[in-house]
PDB file of C-alpha atoms in Angstrom:
ATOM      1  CA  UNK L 212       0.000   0.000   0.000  1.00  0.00           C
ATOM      2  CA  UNK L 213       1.525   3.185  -0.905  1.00  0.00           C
ATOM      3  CA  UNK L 214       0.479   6.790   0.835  1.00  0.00           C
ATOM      4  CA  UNK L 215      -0.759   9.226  -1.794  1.00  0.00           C
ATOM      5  CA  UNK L 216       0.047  12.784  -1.618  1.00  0.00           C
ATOM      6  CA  UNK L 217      -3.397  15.017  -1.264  1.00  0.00           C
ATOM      7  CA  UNK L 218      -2.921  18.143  -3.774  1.00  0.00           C
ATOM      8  CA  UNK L 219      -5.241  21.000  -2.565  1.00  0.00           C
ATOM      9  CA  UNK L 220      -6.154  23.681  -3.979  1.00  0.00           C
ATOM     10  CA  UNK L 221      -7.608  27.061  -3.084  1.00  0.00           C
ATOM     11  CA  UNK L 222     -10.801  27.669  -6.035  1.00  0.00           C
ATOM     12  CA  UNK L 223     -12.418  30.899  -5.965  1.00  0.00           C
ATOM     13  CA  UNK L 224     -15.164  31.013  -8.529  1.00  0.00           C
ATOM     14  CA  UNK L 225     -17.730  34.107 -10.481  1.00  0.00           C
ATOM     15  CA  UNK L 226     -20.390  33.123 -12.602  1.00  0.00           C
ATOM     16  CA  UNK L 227     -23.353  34.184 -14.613  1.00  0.00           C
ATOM     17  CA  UNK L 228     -25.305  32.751 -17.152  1.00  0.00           C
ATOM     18  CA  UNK L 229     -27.745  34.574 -20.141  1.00  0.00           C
ATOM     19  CA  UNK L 230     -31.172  34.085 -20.054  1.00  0.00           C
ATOM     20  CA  UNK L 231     -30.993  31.690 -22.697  1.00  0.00           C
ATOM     21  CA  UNK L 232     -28.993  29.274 -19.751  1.00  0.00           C
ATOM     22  CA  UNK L 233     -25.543  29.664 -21.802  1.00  0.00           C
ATOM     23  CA  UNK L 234     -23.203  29.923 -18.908  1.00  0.00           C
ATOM     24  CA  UNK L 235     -19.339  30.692 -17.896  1.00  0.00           C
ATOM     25  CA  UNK L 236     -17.175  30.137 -14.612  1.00  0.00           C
ATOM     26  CA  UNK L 237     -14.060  31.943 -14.420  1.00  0.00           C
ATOM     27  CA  UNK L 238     -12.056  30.004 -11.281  1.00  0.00           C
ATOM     28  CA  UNK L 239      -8.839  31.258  -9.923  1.00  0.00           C
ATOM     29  CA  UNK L 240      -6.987  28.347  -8.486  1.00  0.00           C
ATOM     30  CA  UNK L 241      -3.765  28.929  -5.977  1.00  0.00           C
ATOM     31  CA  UNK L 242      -1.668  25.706  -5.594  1.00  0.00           C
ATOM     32  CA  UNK L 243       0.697  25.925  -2.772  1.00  0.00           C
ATOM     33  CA  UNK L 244       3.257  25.863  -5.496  1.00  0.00           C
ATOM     34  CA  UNK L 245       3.163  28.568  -8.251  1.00  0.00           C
ATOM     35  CA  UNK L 246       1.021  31.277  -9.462  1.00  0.00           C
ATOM     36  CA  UNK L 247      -2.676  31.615  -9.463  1.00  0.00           C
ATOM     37  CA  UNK L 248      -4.199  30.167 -12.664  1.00  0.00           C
ATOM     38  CA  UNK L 249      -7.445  31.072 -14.057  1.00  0.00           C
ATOM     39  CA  UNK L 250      -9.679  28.795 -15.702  1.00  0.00           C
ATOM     40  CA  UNK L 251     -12.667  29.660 -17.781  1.00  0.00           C
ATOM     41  CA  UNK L 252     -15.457  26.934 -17.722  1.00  0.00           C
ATOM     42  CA  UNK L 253     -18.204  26.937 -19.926  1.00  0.00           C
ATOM     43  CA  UNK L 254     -21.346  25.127 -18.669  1.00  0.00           C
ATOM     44  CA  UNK L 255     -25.418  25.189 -19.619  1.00  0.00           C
ATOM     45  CA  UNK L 256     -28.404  25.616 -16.564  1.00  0.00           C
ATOM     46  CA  UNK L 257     -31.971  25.370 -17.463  1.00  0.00           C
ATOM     47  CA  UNK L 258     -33.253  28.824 -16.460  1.00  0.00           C
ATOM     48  CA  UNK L 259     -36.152  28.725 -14.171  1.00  0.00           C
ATOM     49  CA  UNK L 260     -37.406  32.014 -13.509  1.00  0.00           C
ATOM     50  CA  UNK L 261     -38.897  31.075 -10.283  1.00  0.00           C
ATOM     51  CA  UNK L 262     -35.632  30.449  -8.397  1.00  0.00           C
ATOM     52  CA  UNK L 263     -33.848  33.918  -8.781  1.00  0.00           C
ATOM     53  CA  UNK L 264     -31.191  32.693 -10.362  1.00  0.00           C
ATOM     54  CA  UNK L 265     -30.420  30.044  -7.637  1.00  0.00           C
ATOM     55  CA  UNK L 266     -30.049  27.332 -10.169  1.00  0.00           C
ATOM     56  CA  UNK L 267     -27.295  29.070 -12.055  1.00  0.00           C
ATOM     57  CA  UNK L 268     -25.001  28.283  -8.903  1.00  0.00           C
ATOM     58  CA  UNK L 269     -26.056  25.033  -8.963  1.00  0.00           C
ATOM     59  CA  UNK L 270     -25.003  24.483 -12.502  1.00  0.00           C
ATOM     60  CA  UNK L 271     -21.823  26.494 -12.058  1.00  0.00           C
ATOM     61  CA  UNK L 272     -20.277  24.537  -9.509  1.00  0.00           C
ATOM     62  CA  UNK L 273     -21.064  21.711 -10.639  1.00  0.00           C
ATOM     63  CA  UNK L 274     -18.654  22.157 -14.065  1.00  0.00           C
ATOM     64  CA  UNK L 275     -16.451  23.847 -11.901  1.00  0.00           C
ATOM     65  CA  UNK L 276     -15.906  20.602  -9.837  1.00  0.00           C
ATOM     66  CA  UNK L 277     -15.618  18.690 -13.411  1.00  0.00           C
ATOM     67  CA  UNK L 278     -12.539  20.965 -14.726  1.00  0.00           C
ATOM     68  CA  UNK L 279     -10.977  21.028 -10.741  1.00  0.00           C
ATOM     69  CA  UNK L 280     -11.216  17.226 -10.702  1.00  0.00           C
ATOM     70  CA  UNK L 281      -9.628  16.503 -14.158  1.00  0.00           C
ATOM     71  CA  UNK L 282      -6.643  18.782 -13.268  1.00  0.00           C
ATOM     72  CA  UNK L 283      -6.141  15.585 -10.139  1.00  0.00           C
ATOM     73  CA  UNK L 284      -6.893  17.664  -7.190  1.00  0.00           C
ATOM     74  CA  UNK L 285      -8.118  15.988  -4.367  1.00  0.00           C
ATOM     75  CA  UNK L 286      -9.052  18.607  -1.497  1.00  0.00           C
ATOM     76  CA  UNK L 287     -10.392  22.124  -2.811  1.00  0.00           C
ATOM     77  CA  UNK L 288     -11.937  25.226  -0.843  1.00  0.00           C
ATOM     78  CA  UNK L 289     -13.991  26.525  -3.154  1.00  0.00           C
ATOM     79  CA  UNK L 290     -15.002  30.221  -2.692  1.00  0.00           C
ATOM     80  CA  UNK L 291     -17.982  31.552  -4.158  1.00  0.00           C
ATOM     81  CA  UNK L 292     -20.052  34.402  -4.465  1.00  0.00           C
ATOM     82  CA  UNK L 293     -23.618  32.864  -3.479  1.00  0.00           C
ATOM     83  CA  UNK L 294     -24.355  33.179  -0.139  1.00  0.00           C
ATOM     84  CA  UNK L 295     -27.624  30.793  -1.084  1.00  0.00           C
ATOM     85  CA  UNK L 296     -25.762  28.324  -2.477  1.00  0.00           C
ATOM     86  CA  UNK L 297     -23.297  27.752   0.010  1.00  0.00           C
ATOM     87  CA  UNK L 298     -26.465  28.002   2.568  1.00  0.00           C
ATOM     88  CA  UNK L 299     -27.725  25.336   0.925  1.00  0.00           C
ATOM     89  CA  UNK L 300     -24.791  23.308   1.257  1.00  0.00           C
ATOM     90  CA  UNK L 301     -24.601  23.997   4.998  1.00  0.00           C
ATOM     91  CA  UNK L 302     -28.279  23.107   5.537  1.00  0.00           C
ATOM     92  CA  UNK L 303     -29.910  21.611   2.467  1.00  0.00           C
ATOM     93  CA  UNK L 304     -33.676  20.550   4.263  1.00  0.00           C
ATOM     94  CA  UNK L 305     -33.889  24.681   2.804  1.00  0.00           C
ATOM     95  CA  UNK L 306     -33.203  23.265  -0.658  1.00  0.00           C
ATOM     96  CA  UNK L 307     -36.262  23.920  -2.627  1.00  0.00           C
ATOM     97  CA  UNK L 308     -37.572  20.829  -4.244  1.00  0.00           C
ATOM     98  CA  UNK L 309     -37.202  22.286  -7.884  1.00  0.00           C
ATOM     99  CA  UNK L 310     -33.187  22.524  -6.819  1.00  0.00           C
ATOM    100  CA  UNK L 311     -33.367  18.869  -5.702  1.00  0.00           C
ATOM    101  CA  UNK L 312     -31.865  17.540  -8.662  1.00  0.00           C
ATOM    102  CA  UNK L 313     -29.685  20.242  -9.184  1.00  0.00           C
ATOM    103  CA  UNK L 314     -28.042  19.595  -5.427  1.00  0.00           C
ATOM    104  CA  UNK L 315     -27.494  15.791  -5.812  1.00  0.00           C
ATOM    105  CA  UNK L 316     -25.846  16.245  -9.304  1.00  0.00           C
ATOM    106  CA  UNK L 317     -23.688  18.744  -7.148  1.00  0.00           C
ATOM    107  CA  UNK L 318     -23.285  16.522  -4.359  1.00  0.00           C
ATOM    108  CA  UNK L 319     -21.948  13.744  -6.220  1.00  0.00           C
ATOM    109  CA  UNK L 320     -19.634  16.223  -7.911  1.00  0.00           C
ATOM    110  CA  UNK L 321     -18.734  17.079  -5.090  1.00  0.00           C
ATOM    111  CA  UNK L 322     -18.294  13.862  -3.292  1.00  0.00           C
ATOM    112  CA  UNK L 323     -15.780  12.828  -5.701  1.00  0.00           C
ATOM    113  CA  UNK L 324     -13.135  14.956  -3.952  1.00  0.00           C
ATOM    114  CA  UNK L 325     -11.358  13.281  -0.912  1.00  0.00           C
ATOM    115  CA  UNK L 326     -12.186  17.024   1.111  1.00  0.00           C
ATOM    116  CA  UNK L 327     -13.532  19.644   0.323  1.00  0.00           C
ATOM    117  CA  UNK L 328     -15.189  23.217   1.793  1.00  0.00           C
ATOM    118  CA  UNK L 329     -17.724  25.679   0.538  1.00  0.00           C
ATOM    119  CA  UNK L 330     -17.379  29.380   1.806  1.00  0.00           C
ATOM    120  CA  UNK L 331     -17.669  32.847   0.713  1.00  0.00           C
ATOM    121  CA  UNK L 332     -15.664  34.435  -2.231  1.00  0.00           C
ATOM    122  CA  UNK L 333     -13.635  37.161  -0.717  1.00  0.00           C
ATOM    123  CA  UNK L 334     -13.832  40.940  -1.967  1.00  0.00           C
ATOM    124  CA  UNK L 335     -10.555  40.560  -3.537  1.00  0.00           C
ATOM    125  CA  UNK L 336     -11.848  37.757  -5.871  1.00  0.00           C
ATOM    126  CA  UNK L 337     -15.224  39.725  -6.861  1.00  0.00           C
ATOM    127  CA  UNK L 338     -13.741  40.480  -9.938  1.00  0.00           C
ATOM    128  CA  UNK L 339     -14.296  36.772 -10.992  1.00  0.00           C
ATOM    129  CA  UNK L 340     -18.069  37.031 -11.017  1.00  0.00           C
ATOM    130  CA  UNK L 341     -17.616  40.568 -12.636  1.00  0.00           C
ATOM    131  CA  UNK L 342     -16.107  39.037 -15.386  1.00  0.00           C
ATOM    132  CA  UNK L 343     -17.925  36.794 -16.084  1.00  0.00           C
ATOM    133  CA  UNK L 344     -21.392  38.773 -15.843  1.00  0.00           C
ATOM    134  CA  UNK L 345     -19.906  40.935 -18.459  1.00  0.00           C
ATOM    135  CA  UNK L 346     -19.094  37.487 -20.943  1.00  0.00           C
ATOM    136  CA  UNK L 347     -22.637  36.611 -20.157  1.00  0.00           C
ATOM    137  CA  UNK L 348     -24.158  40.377 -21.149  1.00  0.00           C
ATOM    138  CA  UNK L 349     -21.726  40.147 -24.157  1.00  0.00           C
ATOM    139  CA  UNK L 350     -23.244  36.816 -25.292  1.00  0.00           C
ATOM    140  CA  UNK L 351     -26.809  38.148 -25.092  1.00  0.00           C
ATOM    141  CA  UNK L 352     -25.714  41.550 -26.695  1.00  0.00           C
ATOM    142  CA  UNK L 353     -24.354  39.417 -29.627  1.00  0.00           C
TER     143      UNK L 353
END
């Protein structure tokens, strides 16, 4: 039996996704060794006017986990800027059965990581979900 090294990873992620459910992630990811990258991730939510928006977080993560995971990290903080989301995470009997789905497809994703934590984005990462609000207003523009 060999020990395997756990590679962590700090993920702060912005989001936003058209009306249309055409979506992008843009994920800055600090390895204890090197600079920051930033990833863009592409993903698709079915909009559902009734939720707010809540199901683009949903969505979001979820992809996000998909391009974290491939890279081979195995314990990630993510950081986003969704205080319902990560509410939801803490105490999902508020989960709102339309977002039932949604949450297990994000739990599994989840799930696949050895650790992991949900909290806040910080102020100094805000300009994550700025950018990507403006890809999203470009997309609808165009």
């Amino acid at each position: 039996m060999y020990d395997r090294v756990m590679r962590a990873v700090n993920a702060s992620a912005g989001y936003a996704a058209d009306d249309a459910g055409n979506g992008v992630a843009y994920v800055r990811m600090s390895l204890k060794e090197g600079a920051p990258r930033v990833l863009r991730v592409a993903f698709r939510v079915q909009r559902q006017p009734a939720l707010s928006g809540r199901e683009v977080g949903y969505a979001a993560l979820t992809a996000v986990c998909a391009a974290v995971r491939r890279r081979g990290l195995d314990f990630v903080r993510f950081a986003v800027d969704d205080a319902a989301l990560v509410a939801d995470l803490q105490r999902p009997d508020n989960v709102p059965p339309p977002l039932a789905m949604p949450y297990v497809r994000l739990g599994c994703a989840l799930n696949q990581f050895r650790r992991y934590e949900i909290a806040a984005l910080p102020a100094s990462d805000a300009d994550l979900t700025a950018r990507a609000r403006s890809e999203a207003a470009m997309h609808v523009a165009a």
